[in-house]
């Protein structure tokens, strides 16, 4: 699909809007040093409907673990390598047309995994396919390059790393090739060996546009529940089950902990910590809690539903953790991933809503002395009246896709199938570069022994919720919901007034864009 000059001008404004939320999620992704994410300030409102943004290579996804347990990388044609080769029969037989495929991806641990394993794919193809990784800078410069390259229909890239914020807009723009034809070709893809059912359906549905699979997951992140199991036991609080606490259970337990901590002289420790900083998390927590009440953000005609009773009840319940019950610190209004992680490292809370990326740091007793492997446990993000199976956790996924403009699509798809196969994915699950999302890996006893967070991560993947599939969503999330929800948390407006303000602004914006 070629866009007009007018549409390209529109996309420039949208590009910045998308960056504010994408950059935050990027910080919460796979293994890399834990540092405060750099997030662009909310952009000025576009005057016309945003067009598709750029390649995920630059736009990005959620915080990253600070370390990954060491494990042996794939070397040579091992039994695991042979098994992985089976998923791409033509490639494994050395029958692909010789050439070099190029992977476009943001620099970081996800890219490092491709670099580390690239030569192994060459071995699998019996030397026919070389792999080159082109790392793009994270943020606006990389996004701008990706947009220019894809909008120009360049064949410079064969494999694209794409993130949640871009699946819909890029898919509709035709930047990624639908995988149906490749998947249906038994010469290219051994469906039984690959086993698509190994991915939770809620996760596999994310890189999907209008029923067409456009990518396979490499990395997925989830907000989840961290807790000090030693302190819950000490204070007689029952631990959550595999499906997590309900919001009522979490509140009751936090209220029970409050006087017990005070009696123990723990005056600097709160029962709970989470982040609602207006650089992404004010919006994300709002989405999650409203979804947990069984309320969608929009109806089927894109009318916002923030003034519904359920939305009001959900936000009132969440803000009351601070306003009414004071079981969280007032500092949460300035917290997101790094601040919540620091609070845990400094022993400031018993429980937390935090990204799975923080788990390696929290499990490391040298970095988080009060937590560590003996005292730390995990479960799923809390659920509301919608029940524990209600999809409620905002998606945050990296997927590998085939560029529609590649002249080597068979080789590119073969690489996708091989790289995300169970035996190859095991390498980056253990050594850094992605959580894969495969159930068999996230429940593997050897992997879980070193990564006890993974079963809860997998349960979180089962209740991931798609962000609204509308090009204007990134602007709405970053430039309307974030500041308006922050105004609620800072008590500038009431819950009802803040939700109405956001609802009205979304209506006006979507009318301006011609959506309503």
Coordinates of C-alpha atoms in Angstrom, one line a residue:
X1 CA 0.0 0.0 0.0
X2 CA 1.5 3.4 -1.0
X3 CA 0.5 6.4 1.0
X4 CA -0.1 9.9 -0.3
X5 CA 1.9 12.9 0.7
X6 CA -1.0 14.1 2.9
X7 CA -1.1 10.7 4.7
X8 CA 2.7 10.8 5.3
X9 CA 2.3 14.3 6.9
X10 CA -0.4 12.8 9.2
X11 CA 1.9 9.9 10.1
X12 CA 4.7 12.2 11.3
X13 CA 2.5 13.5 14.1
X14 CA 1.3 10.0 15.0
X15 CA 4.9 8.8 15.0
X16 CA 5.7 11.0 18.0
X17 CA 2.4 10.0 19.7
X18 CA 3.2 6.3 19.3
X19 CA 6.7 6.8 20.6
X20 CA 5.7 8.0 24.1
X21 CA 3.9 4.7 24.9
X22 CA 6.2 2.5 22.9
X23 CA 9.4 3.7 24.5
X24 CA 8.0 3.0 27.9
X25 CA 7.1 -0.6 27.0
X26 CA 10.5 -1.0 25.5
X27 CA 12.0 -0.5 28.9
X28 CA 10.0 -3.3 30.3
X29 CA 11.0 -6.0 27.8
X30 CA 13.7 -8.6 27.8
X31 CA 17.2 -8.8 29.5
X32 CA 19.2 -5.6 29.6
X33 CA 20.4 -3.3 32.4
X34 CA 17.6 -1.9 34.5
X35 CA 17.6 1.8 34.0
X36 CA 14.9 4.4 33.9
X37 CA 13.2 4.3 30.5
X38 CA 13.6 7.4 28.4
X39 CA 10.2 8.5 27.4
X40 CA 9.3 11.4 25.1
X41 CA 6.8 14.0 26.4
X42 CA 3.3 13.8 25.1
X43 CA 3.1 15.3 21.6
X44 CA 0.8 18.0 20.4
X45 CA -2.5 16.7 19.1
X46 CA -2.4 15.7 15.4
X47 CA -4.9 17.5 13.2
X48 CA -5.8 14.5 11.1
X49 CA -6.0 10.8 11.4
X50 CA -2.6 9.2 12.1
X51 CA -1.2 6.8 9.5
X52 CA 0.9 3.7 10.1
X53 CA 4.1 4.2 12.0
X54 CA 7.5 2.7 11.5
X55 CA 9.2 -0.6 12.0
X56 CA 9.2 -2.2 15.4
X57 CA 12.9 -2.1 14.9
X58 CA 12.5 1.4 16.4
X59 CA 9.2 1.6 18.0
X60 CA 9.4 -0.9 20.9
X61 CA 8.0 -2.9 23.7
X62 CA 7.9 -3.2 27.7
X63 CA 11.2 -3.1 31.2
X64 CA 13.9 -5.7 30.7
X65 CA 15.5 -8.1 33.2
X66 CA 18.8 -7.0 34.4
X67 CA 20.4 -10.4 34.1
X68 CA 19.7 -13.9 32.7
X69 CA 20.8 -17.2 34.0
X70 CA 23.7 -18.6 32.2
X71 CA 23.1 -21.6 29.9
X72 CA 24.9 -23.3 27.1
X73 CA 24.2 -21.7 23.8
X74 CA 23.5 -23.8 20.8
X75 CA 26.7 -24.9 19.2
X76 CA 27.0 -26.8 16.0
X77 CA 24.3 -29.2 14.8
X78 CA 23.2 -30.7 18.1
X79 CA 20.2 -32.9 18.5
X80 CA 18.3 -29.7 19.5
X81 CA 19.5 -28.1 16.3
X82 CA 18.4 -31.0 14.2
X83 CA 14.9 -30.9 15.8
X84 CA 14.7 -27.1 15.2
X85 CA 15.7 -27.7 11.6
X86 CA 12.7 -30.0 11.1
X87 CA 10.3 -27.1 11.3
X88 CA 11.7 -25.7 8.1
X89 CA 12.2 -28.7 5.9
X90 CA 13.4 -27.0 2.7
X91 CA 15.9 -24.9 4.6
X92 CA 17.1 -27.9 6.6
X93 CA 17.7 -29.8 3.3
X94 CA 19.9 -27.0 2.0
X95 CA 17.4 -26.3 -0.9
X96 CA 16.8 -22.6 -0.4
X97 CA 18.2 -20.2 -3.0
X98 CA 21.6 -19.0 -1.7
X99 CA 21.6 -15.5 -0.4
X100 CA 21.8 -13.2 2.7
X101 CA 18.8 -12.2 4.7
X102 CA 18.7 -9.0 6.7
X103 CA 16.9 -8.6 10.1
X104 CA 15.8 -5.1 11.1
X105 CA 15.5 -4.8 14.9
X106 CA 16.1 -2.3 17.6
X107 CA 19.5 -2.7 19.4
X108 CA 19.3 -4.5 22.7
X109 CA 19.1 -8.1 24.1
X110 CA 16.5 -9.1 21.5
X111 CA 18.9 -8.2 18.7
X112 CA 21.8 -9.8 20.5
X113 CA 19.9 -13.2 20.4
X114 CA 19.7 -12.9 16.6
X115 CA 23.4 -12.0 16.4
X116 CA 24.4 -14.9 18.7
X117 CA 22.4 -17.5 16.7
X118 CA 22.7 -16.2 13.1
X119 CA 25.6 -18.5 12.2
X120 CA 23.6 -21.5 13.4
X121 CA 20.9 -20.8 10.9
X122 CA 23.5 -20.7 8.2
X123 CA 24.6 -24.2 9.4
X124 CA 21.0 -25.4 9.3
X125 CA 20.6 -24.3 5.7
X126 CA 23.8 -26.1 4.8
X127 CA 25.5 -22.8 4.2
X128 CA 22.9 -21.5 1.7
X129 CA 21.6 -18.6 3.8
X130 CA 23.7 -16.0 5.6
X131 CA 22.1 -13.8 8.2
X132 CA 22.9 -10.1 8.9
X133 CA 21.4 -8.2 11.8
X134 CA 20.8 -4.5 11.2
X135 CA 20.4 -2.8 14.5
X136 CA 18.4 0.4 14.5
X137 CA 18.6 2.9 17.4
X138 CA 15.7 2.8 19.8
X139 CA 13.4 5.7 19.7
X140 CA 12.6 8.4 17.2
X141 CA 15.7 8.1 14.9
X142 CA 15.3 4.4 14.4
X143 CA 11.5 4.8 14.0
X144 CA 12.0 7.5 11.3
X145 CA 14.4 5.3 9.4
X146 CA 12.1 2.4 9.6
X147 CA 9.1 4.4 8.4
X148 CA 11.1 5.8 5.4
X149 CA 12.4 2.4 4.5
X150 CA 9.0 0.6 4.6
X151 CA 7.0 3.4 3.1
X152 CA 9.5 3.4 0.2
X153 CA 8.8 -0.4 -0.2
X154 CA 12.5 -1.1 0.0
X155 CA 13.7 -4.7 -0.2
X156 CA 16.7 -3.8 2.1
X157 CA 15.1 -5.9 5.0
X158 CA 13.8 -9.4 4.9
X159 CA 12.8 -10.0 8.6
X160 CA 11.2 -7.3 10.7
X161 CA 11.0 -7.2 14.5
X162 CA 7.6 -5.6 15.2
X163 CA 6.0 -4.7 18.5
X164 CA 2.5 -4.5 19.9
X165 CA 2.0 -0.8 19.1
X166 CA 2.5 -1.4 15.4
X167 CA 0.9 -4.7 14.5
X168 CA -2.4 -3.2 13.4
X169 CA -1.2 -0.2 11.6
X170 CA 1.7 -1.8 9.8
X171 CA -0.4 -4.9 9.0
X172 CA -3.1 -2.8 7.4
X173 CA -0.3 -0.8 5.6
X174 CA 0.9 -4.0 4.1
X175 CA 4.4 -3.8 5.6
X176 CA 4.4 -7.5 6.8
X177 CA 3.5 -10.5 4.6
X178 CA 0.7 -12.7 6.0
X179 CA 2.1 -16.0 7.0
X180 CA -0.8 -18.2 5.9
X181 CA 0.7 -19.2 2.5
X182 CA 4.0 -20.2 4.1
X183 CA 2.4 -22.0 7.0
X184 CA 0.3 -24.0 4.6
X185 CA 3.3 -25.1 2.5
X186 CA 4.6 -28.4 4.1
X187 CA 7.8 -28.0 2.1
X188 CA 8.5 -24.8 4.0
X189 CA 6.9 -25.5 7.4
X190 CA 6.4 -28.6 9.5
X191 CA 3.4 -27.6 11.5
X192 CA 3.6 -30.7 13.8
X193 CA 7.2 -30.1 14.7
X194 CA 6.7 -26.3 15.2
X195 CA 3.5 -26.7 17.2
X196 CA 1.7 -23.4 17.1
X197 CA -0.5 -24.6 20.0
X198 CA 2.5 -24.3 22.3
X199 CA 1.8 -20.6 22.4
X200 CA -1.1 -19.3 24.5
X201 CA -3.9 -18.3 22.1
X202 CA -4.1 -14.8 23.7
X203 CA -0.4 -14.3 22.9
X204 CA -0.5 -15.7 19.4
X205 CA -3.5 -13.5 18.6
X206 CA -1.5 -10.4 19.2
X207 CA 0.6 -10.4 16.0
X208 CA -2.5 -11.0 14.0
X209 CA -4.4 -8.6 11.7
X210 CA -7.9 -9.3 10.5
X211 CA -7.5 -12.9 11.2
X212 CA -4.2 -13.2 9.4
X213 CA -1.1 -14.3 11.4
X214 CA 1.7 -11.8 10.5
X215 CA 4.4 -12.9 13.0
X216 CA 5.6 -15.3 15.6
X217 CA 6.4 -14.2 19.2
X218 CA 10.0 -13.8 20.3
X219 CA 9.5 -11.8 23.5
X220 CA 6.4 -11.0 25.6
X221 CA 6.2 -9.1 28.9
X222 CA 3.4 -8.8 31.5
X223 CA 2.7 -6.8 34.5
X224 CA 2.4 -9.3 37.3
X225 CA 2.3 -9.7 41.1
X226 CA 5.5 -10.0 43.2
X227 CA 5.4 -10.8 46.9
X228 CA 7.5 -11.6 49.9
X229 CA 6.3 -15.1 50.8
X230 CA 8.3 -15.1 54.0
X231 CA 6.4 -12.0 55.3
X232 CA 3.0 -13.3 54.2
X233 CA 3.7 -16.4 56.1
X234 CA 5.0 -14.5 59.1
X235 CA 1.9 -12.3 59.3
X236 CA -0.6 -15.1 58.6
X237 CA -1.6 -13.9 55.1
X238 CA -2.6 -16.6 52.6
X239 CA -0.5 -16.6 49.4
X240 CA -2.3 -16.2 46.1
X241 CA -3.1 -19.2 43.9
X242 CA -1.9 -19.6 40.4
X243 CA -4.6 -17.3 39.1
X244 CA -3.8 -14.6 41.5
X245 CA -5.6 -12.5 44.0
X246 CA -8.9 -10.7 43.3
X247 CA -8.7 -7.0 43.9
X248 CA -10.8 -7.4 47.0
X249 CA -8.4 -10.1 48.3
X250 CA -5.4 -7.9 47.6
X251 CA -7.0 -4.9 49.4
X252 CA -8.0 -7.0 52.4
X253 CA -4.5 -8.5 52.7
X254 CA -2.9 -5.0 52.3
X255 CA -5.1 -3.7 55.1
X256 CA -4.2 -6.7 57.3
X257 CA -0.5 -6.1 56.7
X258 CA -0.6 -2.3 57.5
X259 CA -0.9 -2.6 61.3
X260 CA 1.3 -5.7 61.5
X261 CA 4.1 -3.8 59.8
X262 CA 3.6 -0.8 62.1
X263 CA 3.7 -3.1 65.2
X264 CA 7.0 -4.5 63.9
X265 CA 8.5 -1.0 63.6
X266 CA 8.5 -1.2 59.8
X267 CA 7.4 2.4 59.4
X268 CA 9.2 2.8 56.1
X269 CA 7.6 -0.3 54.5
X270 CA 4.2 -0.3 52.7
X271 CA 2.0 -3.3 52.1
X272 CA 2.0 -2.7 48.3
X273 CA 3.7 -0.7 45.6
X274 CA 2.9 -0.1 41.9
X275 CA 3.5 2.8 39.5
X276 CA 1.1 5.3 37.9
X277 CA 3.7 7.8 36.6
X278 CA 2.2 9.8 33.6
X279 CA 4.8 8.5 31.2
X280 CA 2.8 5.4 30.3
X281 CA 1.9 3.7 33.6
X282 CA -1.0 6.0 34.5
X283 CA -2.6 4.9 31.2
X284 CA -1.6 1.3 31.4
X285 CA -2.9 0.7 35.0
X286 CA -6.2 2.4 34.0
X287 CA -6.5 0.1 31.0
X288 CA -5.8 -3.0 33.1
X289 CA -8.1 -2.3 36.0
X290 CA -11.0 -1.3 33.7
X291 CA -10.6 -4.5 31.6
X292 CA -10.4 -6.5 34.9
X293 CA -13.9 -5.3 35.6
X294 CA -15.1 -6.6 32.3
X295 CA -15.4 -3.2 30.7
X296 CA -14.0 -2.4 27.3
X297 CA -12.5 1.0 26.6
X298 CA -14.6 1.4 23.4
X299 CA -17.8 0.0 22.1
X300 CA -18.0 -1.6 18.6
X301 CA -18.4 1.8 17.0
X302 CA -15.4 3.3 18.7
X303 CA -17.4 5.3 21.2
X304 CA -15.3 5.5 24.5
X305 CA -16.8 3.9 27.6
X306 CA -14.8 5.7 30.3
X307 CA -17.9 7.1 31.9
X308 CA -19.5 3.7 32.4
X309 CA -20.4 2.5 35.9
X310 CA -17.8 -0.3 35.6
X311 CA -15.0 2.1 34.6
X312 CA -15.9 4.4 37.5
X313 CA -16.0 1.6 40.0
X314 CA -12.7 0.2 38.7
X315 CA -10.8 3.5 39.0
X316 CA -12.4 4.3 42.3
X317 CA -11.3 1.0 43.7
X318 CA -7.7 1.4 42.5
X319 CA -7.2 5.0 43.6
X320 CA -8.6 4.1 47.0
X321 CA -5.5 2.0 47.7
X322 CA -3.9 5.5 48.1
X323 CA -6.7 8.0 48.8
X324 CA -8.8 6.0 51.3
X325 CA -6.7 3.1 52.6
X326 CA -3.1 4.5 52.3
X327 CA -1.6 1.1 51.8
X328 CA 0.6 2.5 49.1
X329 CA 3.0 5.4 49.2
X330 CA 2.1 8.8 47.7
X331 CA 5.3 8.3 45.7
X332 CA 3.6 5.9 43.3
X333 CA 2.4 9.0 41.3
X334 CA 6.0 9.3 40.2
X335 CA 6.7 5.5 39.9
X336 CA 7.0 3.3 36.9
X337 CA 9.3 0.2 36.3
X338 CA 12.6 1.5 37.7
X339 CA 11.1 3.2 40.7
X340 CA 9.1 0.2 41.6
X341 CA 12.2 -2.0 41.2
X342 CA 14.2 0.3 43.5
X343 CA 11.4 0.2 46.1
X344 CA 11.7 -3.6 46.2
X345 CA 15.5 -3.5 46.3
X346 CA 15.3 -1.1 49.2
X347 CA 12.8 -3.2 51.1
X348 CA 10.0 -0.6 50.9
X349 CA 7.1 -3.0 50.1
X350 CA 5.8 -6.5 50.8
X351 CA 3.9 -6.8 47.5
X352 CA 4.2 -5.2 44.1
X353 CA 2.6 -4.9 40.7
X354 CA 5.6 -5.0 38.4
X355 CA 6.9 -6.1 35.1
X356 CA 8.3 -9.7 34.8
X357 CA 11.5 -8.1 33.6
X358 CA 12.3 -7.1 37.2
X359 CA 12.3 -10.8 38.4
X360 CA 16.0 -11.6 37.8
X361 CA 17.1 -8.5 39.8
X362 CA 14.6 -9.2 42.6
X363 CA 15.6 -12.9 42.8
X364 CA 19.3 -11.9 43.0
X365 CA 20.0 -11.6 46.8
X366 CA 23.2 -9.5 46.0
X367 CA 21.0 -6.9 44.4
X368 CA 17.8 -7.3 46.4
X369 CA 18.9 -8.5 49.8
X370 CA 15.5 -8.7 51.5
X371 CA 14.0 -10.5 48.6
X372 CA 16.2 -13.0 46.9
X373 CA 15.3 -16.6 45.8
X374 CA 14.2 -17.8 49.2
X375 CA 11.7 -15.0 50.0
X376 CA 10.3 -14.1 46.6
X377 CA 7.2 -15.5 44.8
X378 CA 5.1 -14.5 41.9
X379 CA 1.5 -14.7 40.7
X380 CA -0.8 -13.0 38.1
X381 CA -1.9 -9.4 38.0
X382 CA -5.1 -9.1 40.2
X383 CA -8.5 -9.8 38.7
X384 CA -11.8 -8.0 39.3
X385 CA -15.5 -8.9 39.0
X386 CA -14.8 -10.1 35.4
X387 CA -13.1 -13.1 37.1
X388 CA -9.6 -14.7 37.0
X389 CA -10.0 -15.6 33.3
X390 CA -11.0 -12.1 32.2
X391 CA -8.4 -10.8 29.7
X392 CA -7.1 -7.8 31.5
X393 CA -3.3 -7.3 31.1
X394 CA -2.1 -4.9 28.4
X395 CA -0.2 -6.7 25.6
X396 CA 3.5 -6.2 25.3
X397 CA 5.0 -8.4 22.6
X398 CA 7.9 -8.5 20.1
X399 CA 7.3 -10.6 17.1
X400 CA 9.4 -11.5 14.0
X401 CA 7.7 -11.0 10.7
X402 CA 8.4 -11.3 7.0
X403 CA 8.8 -8.0 5.1
X404 CA 6.3 -7.7 2.3
X405 CA 9.0 -6.1 0.2
X406 CA 11.6 -8.8 0.7
X407 CA 12.8 -10.7 -2.4
X408 CA 13.7 -13.7 -0.3
X409 CA 10.5 -14.4 1.5
X410 CA 10.9 -18.2 1.6
X411 CA 14.3 -17.8 3.4
X412 CA 12.9 -15.1 5.7
X413 CA 10.0 -17.3 6.7
X414 CA 12.2 -20.3 7.2
X415 CA 14.3 -18.1 9.6
X416 CA 11.2 -17.1 11.5
X417 CA 10.1 -20.7 11.9
X418 CA 13.6 -21.8 13.0
X419 CA 14.3 -18.9 15.3
X420 CA 11.0 -19.2 17.2
X421 CA 11.0 -23.0 17.3
X422 CA 11.1 -24.6 20.7
X423 CA 14.7 -25.8 20.7
X424 CA 16.1 -22.5 19.4
X425 CA 13.9 -20.4 21.6
X426 CA 15.3 -22.3 24.6
X427 CA 18.6 -20.6 24.0
X428 CA 17.2 -17.0 24.3
X429 CA 14.8 -17.9 27.1
X430 CA 17.9 -19.1 29.1
X431 CA 20.5 -16.7 27.8
X432 CA 18.5 -13.5 27.2
X433 CA 16.7 -12.1 24.2
X434 CA 13.1 -13.1 24.8
X435 CA 10.7 -15.1 26.9
X436 CA 9.3 -16.9 23.8
X437 CA 5.9 -17.4 25.3
X438 CA 6.0 -21.1 24.5
X439 CA 4.1 -22.9 27.3
X440 CA 6.5 -25.9 27.1
X441 CA 9.5 -23.7 27.9
X442 CA 7.9 -21.6 30.6
X443 CA 6.9 -24.7 32.5
X444 CA 10.1 -26.7 31.8
X445 CA 11.4 -27.8 35.2
X446 CA 15.0 -27.1 34.4
X447 CA 14.1 -23.6 33.2
X448 CA 11.7 -22.8 36.0
X449 CA 14.4 -23.9 38.6
X450 CA 16.4 -20.9 37.5
X451 CA 13.4 -18.7 36.6
X452 CA 10.6 -19.3 39.1
X453 CA 8.7 -16.3 37.7
X454 CA 7.9 -18.1 34.4
X455 CA 4.8 -20.1 35.4
X456 CA 3.1 -16.9 36.6
X457 CA 4.3 -15.1 33.4
X458 CA 2.7 -17.8 31.4
X459 CA -0.6 -17.5 33.3
X460 CA -0.4 -13.7 32.6
X461 CA 0.0 -14.4 28.9
X462 CA -3.3 -16.3 29.0
X463 CA -5.1 -13.2 30.1
X464 CA -3.3 -10.6 27.9
X465 CA -5.7 -8.0 26.4
X466 CA -5.3 -6.5 23.0
X467 CA -4.9 -2.8 22.9
X468 CA -7.7 -1.2 20.8
X469 CA -7.0 -1.9 17.2
X470 CA -7.2 1.6 15.9
X471 CA -4.4 3.8 14.5
X472 CA -5.3 6.6 16.9
X473 CA -4.8 4.5 20.0
X474 CA -1.2 5.4 20.7
X475 CA -2.1 9.1 20.8
X476 CA -5.1 8.4 23.0
X477 CA -3.1 6.4 25.4
X478 CA -0.1 8.7 25.7
X479 CA -1.6 12.1 25.2
X480 CA -5.1 11.8 26.7
X481 CA -5.3 9.0 29.2
X482 CA -1.8 9.5 30.7
X483 CA -2.3 13.2 31.7
X484 CA -5.9 12.9 32.6
X485 CA -5.5 9.8 34.8
X486 CA -2.4 11.5 36.4
X487 CA -4.7 14.4 37.3
X488 CA -6.9 11.9 39.1
X489 CA -4.0 10.5 41.0
X490 CA -2.7 13.9 42.0
X491 CA -6.2 14.8 43.2
X492 CA -6.6 17.7 40.8
X493 CA -9.9 16.2 39.7
X494 CA -12.2 13.5 41.0
X495 CA -12.3 10.0 39.5
X496 CA -15.7 10.8 37.8
X497 CA -14.5 14.2 36.5
X498 CA -11.2 12.8 35.3
X499 CA -12.8 9.9 33.4
X500 CA -15.4 12.3 31.9
X501 CA -12.7 14.7 30.8
X502 CA -10.7 11.9 29.1
X503 CA -13.9 10.5 27.5
X504 CA -14.8 13.9 26.1
X505 CA -11.3 14.5 24.8
X506 CA -11.3 11.1 23.1
X507 CA -14.7 11.8 21.5
X508 CA -13.5 15.2 20.2
X509 CA -10.3 13.7 18.9
X510 CA -11.9 10.8 17.1
X511 CA -14.4 13.2 15.5
X512 CA -11.6 15.4 14.3
X513 CA -10.0 12.3 12.8
X514 CA -13.2 11.3 11.1
X515 CA -13.5 8.1 13.1
X516 CA -16.7 9.2 14.8

